[in-house]
CSV table of C-alpha atoms and ligand atoms in Angstrom, one decimal:
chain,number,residue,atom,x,y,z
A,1,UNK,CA,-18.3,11.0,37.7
A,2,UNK,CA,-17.1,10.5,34.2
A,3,UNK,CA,-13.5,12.1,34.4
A,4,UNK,CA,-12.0,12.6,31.1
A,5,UNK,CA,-9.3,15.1,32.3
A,6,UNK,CA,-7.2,11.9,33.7
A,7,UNK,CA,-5.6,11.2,30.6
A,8,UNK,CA,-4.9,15.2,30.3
A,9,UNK,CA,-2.9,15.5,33.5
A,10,UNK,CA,1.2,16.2,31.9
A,11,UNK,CA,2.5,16.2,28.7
A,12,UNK,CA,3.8,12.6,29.4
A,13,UNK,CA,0.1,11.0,29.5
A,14,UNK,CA,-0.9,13.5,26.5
A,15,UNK,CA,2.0,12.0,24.4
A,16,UNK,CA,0.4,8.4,25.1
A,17,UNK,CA,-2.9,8.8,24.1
A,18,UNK,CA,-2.1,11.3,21.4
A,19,UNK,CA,-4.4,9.7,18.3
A,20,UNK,CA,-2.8,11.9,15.3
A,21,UNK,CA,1.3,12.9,14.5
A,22,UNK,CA,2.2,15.0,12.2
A,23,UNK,CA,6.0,13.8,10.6
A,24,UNK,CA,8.2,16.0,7.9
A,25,UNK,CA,7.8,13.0,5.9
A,26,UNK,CA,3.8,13.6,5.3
A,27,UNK,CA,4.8,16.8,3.5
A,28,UNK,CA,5.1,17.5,-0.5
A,29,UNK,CA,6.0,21.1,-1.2
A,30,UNK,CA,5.5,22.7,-4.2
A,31,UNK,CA,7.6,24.6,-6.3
A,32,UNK,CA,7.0,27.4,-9.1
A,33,UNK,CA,9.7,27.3,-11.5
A,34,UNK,CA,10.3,30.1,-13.8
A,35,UNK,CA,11.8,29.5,-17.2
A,36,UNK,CA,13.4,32.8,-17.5
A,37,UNK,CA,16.5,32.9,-16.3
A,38,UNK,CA,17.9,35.4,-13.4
A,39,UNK,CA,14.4,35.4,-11.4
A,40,UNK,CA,13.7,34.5,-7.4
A,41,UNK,CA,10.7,36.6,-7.6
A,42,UNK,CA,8.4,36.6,-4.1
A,43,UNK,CA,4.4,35.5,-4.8
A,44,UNK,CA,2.6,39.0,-3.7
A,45,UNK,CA,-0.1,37.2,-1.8
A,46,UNK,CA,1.6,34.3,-0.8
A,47,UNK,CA,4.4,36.0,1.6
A,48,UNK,CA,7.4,33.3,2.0
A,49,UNK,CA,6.6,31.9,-1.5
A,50,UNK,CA,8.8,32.6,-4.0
A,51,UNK,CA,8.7,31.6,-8.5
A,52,UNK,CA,12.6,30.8,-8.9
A,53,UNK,CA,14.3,30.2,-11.9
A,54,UNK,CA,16.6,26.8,-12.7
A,55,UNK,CA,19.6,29.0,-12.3
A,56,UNK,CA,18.6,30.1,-8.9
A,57,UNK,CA,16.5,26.9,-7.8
A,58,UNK,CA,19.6,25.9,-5.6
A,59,UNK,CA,18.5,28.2,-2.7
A,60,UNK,CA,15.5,26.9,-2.0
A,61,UNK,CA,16.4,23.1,-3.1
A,62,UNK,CA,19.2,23.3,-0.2
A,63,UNK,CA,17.2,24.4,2.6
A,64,UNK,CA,14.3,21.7,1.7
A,65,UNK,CA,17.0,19.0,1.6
A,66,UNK,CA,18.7,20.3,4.8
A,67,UNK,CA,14.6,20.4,6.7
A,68,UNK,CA,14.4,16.9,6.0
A,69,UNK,CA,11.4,17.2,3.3
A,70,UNK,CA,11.5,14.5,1.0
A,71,UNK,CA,9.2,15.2,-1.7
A,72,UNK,CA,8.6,18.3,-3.9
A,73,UNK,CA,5.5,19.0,-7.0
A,74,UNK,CA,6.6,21.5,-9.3
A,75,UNK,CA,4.8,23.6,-11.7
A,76,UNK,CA,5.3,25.7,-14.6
A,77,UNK,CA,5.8,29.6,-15.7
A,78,UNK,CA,6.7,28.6,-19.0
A,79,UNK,CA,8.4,32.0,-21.6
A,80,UNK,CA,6.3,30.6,-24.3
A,81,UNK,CA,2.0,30.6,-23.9
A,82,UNK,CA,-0.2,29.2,-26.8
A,83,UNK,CA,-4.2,28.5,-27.8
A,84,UNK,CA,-2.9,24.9,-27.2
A,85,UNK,CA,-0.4,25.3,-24.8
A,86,UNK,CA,2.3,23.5,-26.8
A,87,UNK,CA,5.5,23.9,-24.2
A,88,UNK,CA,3.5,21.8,-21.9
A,89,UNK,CA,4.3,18.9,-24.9
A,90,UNK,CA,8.1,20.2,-25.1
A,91,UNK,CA,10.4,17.2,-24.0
A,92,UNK,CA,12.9,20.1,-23.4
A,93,UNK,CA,10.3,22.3,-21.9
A,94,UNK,CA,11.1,23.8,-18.5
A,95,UNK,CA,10.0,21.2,-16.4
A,96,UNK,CA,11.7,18.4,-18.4
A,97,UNK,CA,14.4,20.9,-17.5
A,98,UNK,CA,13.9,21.2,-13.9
A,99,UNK,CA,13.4,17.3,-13.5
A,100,UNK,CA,16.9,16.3,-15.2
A,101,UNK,CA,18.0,19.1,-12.8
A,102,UNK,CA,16.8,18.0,-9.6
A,103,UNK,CA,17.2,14.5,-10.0
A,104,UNK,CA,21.0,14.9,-11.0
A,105,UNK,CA,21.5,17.1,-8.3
A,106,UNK,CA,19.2,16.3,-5.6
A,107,UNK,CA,18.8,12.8,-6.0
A,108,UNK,CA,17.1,12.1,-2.6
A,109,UNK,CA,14.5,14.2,-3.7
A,110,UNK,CA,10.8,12.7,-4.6
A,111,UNK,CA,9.9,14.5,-7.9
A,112,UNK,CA,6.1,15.1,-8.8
A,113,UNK,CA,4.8,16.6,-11.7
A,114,UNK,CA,1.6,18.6,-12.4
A,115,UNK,CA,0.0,16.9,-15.3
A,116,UNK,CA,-2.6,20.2,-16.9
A,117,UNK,CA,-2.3,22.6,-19.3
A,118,UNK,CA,-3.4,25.9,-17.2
A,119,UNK,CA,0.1,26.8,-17.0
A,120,UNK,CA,0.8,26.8,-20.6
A,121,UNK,CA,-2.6,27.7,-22.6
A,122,UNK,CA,-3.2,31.8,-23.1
A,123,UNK,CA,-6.8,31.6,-22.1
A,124,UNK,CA,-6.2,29.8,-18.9
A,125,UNK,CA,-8.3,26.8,-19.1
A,126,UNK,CA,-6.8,23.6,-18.7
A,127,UNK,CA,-7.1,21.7,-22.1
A,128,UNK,CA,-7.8,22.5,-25.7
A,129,UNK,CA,-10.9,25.2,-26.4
A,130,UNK,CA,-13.9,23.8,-28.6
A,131,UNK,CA,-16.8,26.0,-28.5
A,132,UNK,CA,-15.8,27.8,-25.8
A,133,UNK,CA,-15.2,25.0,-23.0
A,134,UNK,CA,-12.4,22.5,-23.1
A,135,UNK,CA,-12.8,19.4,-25.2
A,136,UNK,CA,-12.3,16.3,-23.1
A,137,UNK,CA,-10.7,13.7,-25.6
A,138,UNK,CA,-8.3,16.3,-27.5
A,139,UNK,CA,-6.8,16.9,-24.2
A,140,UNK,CA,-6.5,13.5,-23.5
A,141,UNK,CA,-3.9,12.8,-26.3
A,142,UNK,CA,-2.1,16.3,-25.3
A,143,UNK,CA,-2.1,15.1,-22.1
A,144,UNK,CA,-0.3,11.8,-23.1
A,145,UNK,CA,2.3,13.9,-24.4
A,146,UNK,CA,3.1,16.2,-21.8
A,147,UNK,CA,3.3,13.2,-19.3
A,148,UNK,CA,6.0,11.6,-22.0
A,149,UNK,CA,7.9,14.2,-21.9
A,150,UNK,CA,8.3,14.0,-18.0
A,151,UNK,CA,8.3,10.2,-18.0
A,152,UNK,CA,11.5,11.0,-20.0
A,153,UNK,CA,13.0,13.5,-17.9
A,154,UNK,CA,12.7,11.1,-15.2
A,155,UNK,CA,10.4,12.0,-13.0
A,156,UNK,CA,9.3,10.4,-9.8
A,157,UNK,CA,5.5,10.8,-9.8
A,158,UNK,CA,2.7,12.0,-11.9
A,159,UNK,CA,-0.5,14.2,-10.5
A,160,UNK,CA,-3.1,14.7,-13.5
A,161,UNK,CA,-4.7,18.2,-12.1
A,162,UNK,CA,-6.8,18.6,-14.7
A,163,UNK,CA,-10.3,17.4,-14.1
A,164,UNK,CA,-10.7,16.0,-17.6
A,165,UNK,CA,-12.6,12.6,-17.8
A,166,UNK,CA,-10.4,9.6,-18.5
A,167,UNK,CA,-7.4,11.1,-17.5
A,168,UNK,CA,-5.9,8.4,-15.0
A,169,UNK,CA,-7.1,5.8,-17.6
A,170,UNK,CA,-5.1,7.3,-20.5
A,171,UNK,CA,-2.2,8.3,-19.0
A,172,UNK,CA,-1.6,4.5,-17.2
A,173,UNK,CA,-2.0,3.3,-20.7
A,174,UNK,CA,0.3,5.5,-21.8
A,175,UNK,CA,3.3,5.3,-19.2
A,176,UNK,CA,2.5,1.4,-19.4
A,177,UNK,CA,3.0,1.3,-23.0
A,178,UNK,CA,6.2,3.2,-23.2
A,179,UNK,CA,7.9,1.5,-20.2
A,180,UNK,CA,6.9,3.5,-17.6
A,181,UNK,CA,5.0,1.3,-15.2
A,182,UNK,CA,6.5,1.8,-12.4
A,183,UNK,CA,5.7,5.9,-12.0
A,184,UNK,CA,2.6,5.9,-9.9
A,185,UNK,CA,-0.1,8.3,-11.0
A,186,UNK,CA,-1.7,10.6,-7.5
A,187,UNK,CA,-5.3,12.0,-9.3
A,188,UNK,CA,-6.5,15.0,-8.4
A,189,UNK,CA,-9.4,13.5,-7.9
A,190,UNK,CA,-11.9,15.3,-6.4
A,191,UNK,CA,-11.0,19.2,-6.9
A,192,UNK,CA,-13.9,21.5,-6.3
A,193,UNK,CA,-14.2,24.7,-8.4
A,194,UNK,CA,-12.8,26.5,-5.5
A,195,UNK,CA,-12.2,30.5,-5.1
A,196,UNK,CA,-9.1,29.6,-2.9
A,197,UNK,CA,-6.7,28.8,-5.7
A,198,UNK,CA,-6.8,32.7,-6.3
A,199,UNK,CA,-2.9,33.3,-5.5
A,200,UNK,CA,-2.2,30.5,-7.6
A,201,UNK,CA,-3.6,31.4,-10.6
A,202,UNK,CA,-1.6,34.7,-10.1
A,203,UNK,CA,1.7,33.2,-9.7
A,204,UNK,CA,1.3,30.9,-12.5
A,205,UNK,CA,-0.1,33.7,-14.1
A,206,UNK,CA,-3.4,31.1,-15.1
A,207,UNK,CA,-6.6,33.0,-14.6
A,208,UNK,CA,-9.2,31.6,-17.3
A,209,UNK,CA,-8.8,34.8,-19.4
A,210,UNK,CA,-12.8,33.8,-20.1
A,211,UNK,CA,-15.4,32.0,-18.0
A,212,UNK,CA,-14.3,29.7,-15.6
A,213,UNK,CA,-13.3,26.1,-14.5
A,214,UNK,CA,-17.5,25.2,-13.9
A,215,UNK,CA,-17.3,23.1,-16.3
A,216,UNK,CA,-14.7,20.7,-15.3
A,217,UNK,CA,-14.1,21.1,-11.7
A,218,UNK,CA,-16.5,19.9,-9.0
A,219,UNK,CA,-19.3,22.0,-7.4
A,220,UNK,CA,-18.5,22.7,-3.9
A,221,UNK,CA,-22.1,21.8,-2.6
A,222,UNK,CA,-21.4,18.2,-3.8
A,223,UNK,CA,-20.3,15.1,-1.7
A,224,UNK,CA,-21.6,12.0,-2.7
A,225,UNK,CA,-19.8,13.1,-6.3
A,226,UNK,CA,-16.8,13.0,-4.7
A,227,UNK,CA,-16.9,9.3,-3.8
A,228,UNK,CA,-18.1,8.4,-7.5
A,229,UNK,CA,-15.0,10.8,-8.6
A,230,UNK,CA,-12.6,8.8,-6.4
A,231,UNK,CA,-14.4,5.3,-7.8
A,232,UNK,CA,-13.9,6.3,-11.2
A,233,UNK,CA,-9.9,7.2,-10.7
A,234,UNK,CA,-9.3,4.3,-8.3
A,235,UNK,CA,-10.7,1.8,-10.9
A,236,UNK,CA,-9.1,3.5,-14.1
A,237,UNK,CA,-5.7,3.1,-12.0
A,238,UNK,CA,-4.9,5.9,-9.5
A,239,UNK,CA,-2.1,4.8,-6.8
A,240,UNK,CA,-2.8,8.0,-4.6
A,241,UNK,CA,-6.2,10.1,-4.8
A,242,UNK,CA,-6.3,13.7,-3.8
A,243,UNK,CA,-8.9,16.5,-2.1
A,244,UNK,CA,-8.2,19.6,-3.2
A,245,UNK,CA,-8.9,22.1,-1.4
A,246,UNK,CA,-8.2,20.9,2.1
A,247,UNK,CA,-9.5,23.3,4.9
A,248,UNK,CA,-13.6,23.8,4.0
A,249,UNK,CA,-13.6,20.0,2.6
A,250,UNK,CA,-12.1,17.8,6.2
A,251,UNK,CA,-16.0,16.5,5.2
A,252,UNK,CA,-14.6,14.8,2.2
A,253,UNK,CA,-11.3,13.8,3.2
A,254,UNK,CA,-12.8,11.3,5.7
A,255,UNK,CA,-15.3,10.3,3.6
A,256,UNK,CA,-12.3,9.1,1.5
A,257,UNK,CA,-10.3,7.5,4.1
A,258,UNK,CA,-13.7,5.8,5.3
A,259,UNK,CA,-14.3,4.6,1.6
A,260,UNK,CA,-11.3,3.6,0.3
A,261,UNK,CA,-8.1,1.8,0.8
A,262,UNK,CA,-5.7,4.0,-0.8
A,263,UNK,CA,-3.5,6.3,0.4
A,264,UNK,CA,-5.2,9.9,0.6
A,265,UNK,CA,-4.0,12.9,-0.3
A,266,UNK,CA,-4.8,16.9,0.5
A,267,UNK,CA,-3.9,19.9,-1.0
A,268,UNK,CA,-3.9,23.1,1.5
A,269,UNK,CA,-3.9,25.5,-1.0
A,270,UNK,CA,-2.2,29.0,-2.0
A,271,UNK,CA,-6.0,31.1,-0.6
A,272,UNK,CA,-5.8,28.9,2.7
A,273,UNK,CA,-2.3,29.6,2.7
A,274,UNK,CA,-2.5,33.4,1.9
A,275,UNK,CA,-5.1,34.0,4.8
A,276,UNK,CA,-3.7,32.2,7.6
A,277,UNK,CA,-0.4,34.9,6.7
A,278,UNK,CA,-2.4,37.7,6.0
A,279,UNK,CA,-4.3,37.1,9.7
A,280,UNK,CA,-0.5,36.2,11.5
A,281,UNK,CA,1.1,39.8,9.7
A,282,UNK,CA,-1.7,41.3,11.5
A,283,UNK,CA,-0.7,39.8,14.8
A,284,UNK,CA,-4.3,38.5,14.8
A,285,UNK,CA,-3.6,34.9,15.3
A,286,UNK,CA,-0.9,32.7,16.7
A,287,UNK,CA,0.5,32.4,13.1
A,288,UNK,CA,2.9,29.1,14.1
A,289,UNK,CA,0.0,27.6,16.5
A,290,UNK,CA,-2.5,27.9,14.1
A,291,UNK,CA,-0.7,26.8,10.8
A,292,UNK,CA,0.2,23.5,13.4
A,293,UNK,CA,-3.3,23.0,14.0
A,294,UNK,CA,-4.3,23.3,10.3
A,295,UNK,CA,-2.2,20.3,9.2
A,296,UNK,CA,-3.2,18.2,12.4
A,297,UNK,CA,-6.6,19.0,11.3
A,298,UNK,CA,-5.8,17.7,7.8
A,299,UNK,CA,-3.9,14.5,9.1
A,300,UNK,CA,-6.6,14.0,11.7
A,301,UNK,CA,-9.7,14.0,8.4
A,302,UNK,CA,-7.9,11.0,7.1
A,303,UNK,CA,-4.7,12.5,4.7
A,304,UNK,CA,-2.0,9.9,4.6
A,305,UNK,CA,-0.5,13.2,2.4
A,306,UNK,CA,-0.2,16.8,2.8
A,307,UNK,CA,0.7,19.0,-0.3
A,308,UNK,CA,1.6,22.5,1.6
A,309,UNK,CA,3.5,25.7,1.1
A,310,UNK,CA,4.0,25.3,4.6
A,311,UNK,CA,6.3,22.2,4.7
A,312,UNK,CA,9.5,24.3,5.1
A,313,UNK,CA,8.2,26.5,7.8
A,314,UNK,CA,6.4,23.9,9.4
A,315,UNK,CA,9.5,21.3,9.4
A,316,UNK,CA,11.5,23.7,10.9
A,317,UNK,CA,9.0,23.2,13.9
A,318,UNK,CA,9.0,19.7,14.4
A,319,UNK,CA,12.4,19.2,14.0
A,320,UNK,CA,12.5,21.8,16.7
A,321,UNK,CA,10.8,19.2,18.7
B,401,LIG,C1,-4.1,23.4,-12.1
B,401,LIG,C2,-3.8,23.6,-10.6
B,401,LIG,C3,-4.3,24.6,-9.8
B,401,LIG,C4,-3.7,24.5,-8.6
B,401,LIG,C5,-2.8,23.4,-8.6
B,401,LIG,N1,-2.9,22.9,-9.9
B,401,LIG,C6,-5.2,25.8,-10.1
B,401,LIG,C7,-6.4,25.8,-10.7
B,401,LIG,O1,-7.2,24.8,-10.8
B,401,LIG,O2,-6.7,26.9,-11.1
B,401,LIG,C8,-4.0,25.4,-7.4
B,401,LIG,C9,-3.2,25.2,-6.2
B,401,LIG,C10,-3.3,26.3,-5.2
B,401,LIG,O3,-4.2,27.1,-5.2
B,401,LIG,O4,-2.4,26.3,-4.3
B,401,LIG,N2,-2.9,23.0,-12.8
């Protein structure tokens, strides 16, 4: 008889043969920061998630230090919302603002920035409007800017979230030319046009006031378009490509690791995030087990990375031991 359950027998032989870990260090977690001052406001569908302002960033910053995460991708409520999204360009904007902060004060800590303009436009959509869709090369040279003005700040990293064509190209050109070439650039490079980044849009306040992201962000049916997405960034000059979302596309996160030699990198994002909470408040599932097996599941598809709103609960479990 084949017997498979000898390598089962005690934790001990487990441990050996165990073919995936999952470490604190895999983690980035992602913070909303608020530019109005006074706020630590809780995301309604994302329980545990919170949009802090700079003044009150401390809290959180603290207790991600003290869990032993490392790395951290913030993103942008900004006061001021345009046609063009103009704070996204302001070199004193708020995430300018929350880099210097962080880095002076939490120097240990990897800073990544969300490169799109979602965040700052008043329709929603993540570039300049022509004709009702977003024009591809005018967003280009906005996007230039807005990555200048975090290059300045200091930041650590760069993720271009955007979905616009060209946009690892432009921006390597760009860093490179002022000085920058040492910030690596993580591409979002193959994000579906998912319905899971619902609670997202709603605490970035970033719904597409019209249409939607069709137009720009991949077709969930597609695979082989998600190796030619990853060719595309990987040759234009992307140190890090990304899946996004994680959970329905495991599929495409080991076709990536099968395909390519770079590091890989998945975003479990906020709908993923809101259901597995919405099923543990209900006592309906293991909350802790199953949120463990999620990001094993991740790891095991091939992600060298994990981008979660998990990390801090999830930390606190492995460092348990
Ligand atoms: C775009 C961006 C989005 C997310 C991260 N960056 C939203 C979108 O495309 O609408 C979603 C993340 C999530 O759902 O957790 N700047």
């Amino acid at each position: 008889m084949f017997r498979t359950r000898r390598l089962r027998n005690n934790p001990a032989i487990r441990n050996l043969v165990r073919e995936t870990t999952l470490s604190v260090n895999d983690f980035i977690y992602p913070l909303f920061i608020e530019e109005k001052p006074g706020l630590k406001n809780e995301i309604k569908s994302m329980p545990g998630i919170y949009r802090y302002s700079l003044d009150r960033i401390s809290e959180e910053l603290d207790e991600v230090v003290e869990l032993g995460i490392q790395s951290v991708i913030l993103f942008a409520i900004p006061l001021e919302k345009d046609e063009i999204g103009s704070e996204a360009m302001n070199e004193n904007g708020i995430i300018p603002q929350a880099i210097r902060f962080i880095k002076k004060n939490y120097p240990q800590l990897y800073v990544i920035s969300d490169i799109c303009f979602c965040e700052y436009t008043d329709h929603g959509h993540c570039g300049i409007i022509h004709n009702n869709d977003v024009d591809n090369d005018p967003t280009l040279l906005n996007l230039n800017k807005q990555v200048i003005a975090h290059a300045k700040a200091g930041v650590d990293m760069v993720a271009p979230s955007g979905m616009m064509d060209g946009t690892v190209a432009s921006l390597r050109n760009e860093l490179d030319e002022n000085g920058y070439t040492q910030i690596p650039i993580m591409g979002y490079s193959v994000k579906y046009a998912s319905a899971f980044y619902g609670p997202f849009r709603d605490a970035a306040d970033s719904a597409p006031s019209f249409g939607d992201r069709r137009t720009y962000q991949m077709d969930p049916a597609n695979r082989s378009e998600a190796i030619r997405e990853a060719t595309i960034d990987i040759e234009e000059g992307a140190d890090i490509i990304m899946v996004k979302p994680a959970l329905s596309y495991l599929d495409i996160i080991r076709d990536l690791k099968n395909n390519f030699d770079v590091p890989i990198a998945a975003y479990n994002v906020s709908g993923e995030y809101a259901m597995l909470k919405a099923a543990g408040k209900n006592g309906w599932i293991d909350e802790e087990r199953v949120m463990m097996e999620k990001l094993m599941s991740i790891k095991r598809a091939g992600a060298d990375i994990i981008i979660t709103y998990h990390a801090k609960e999830a930390a606190r479990v492995l460092n348990r031991g």
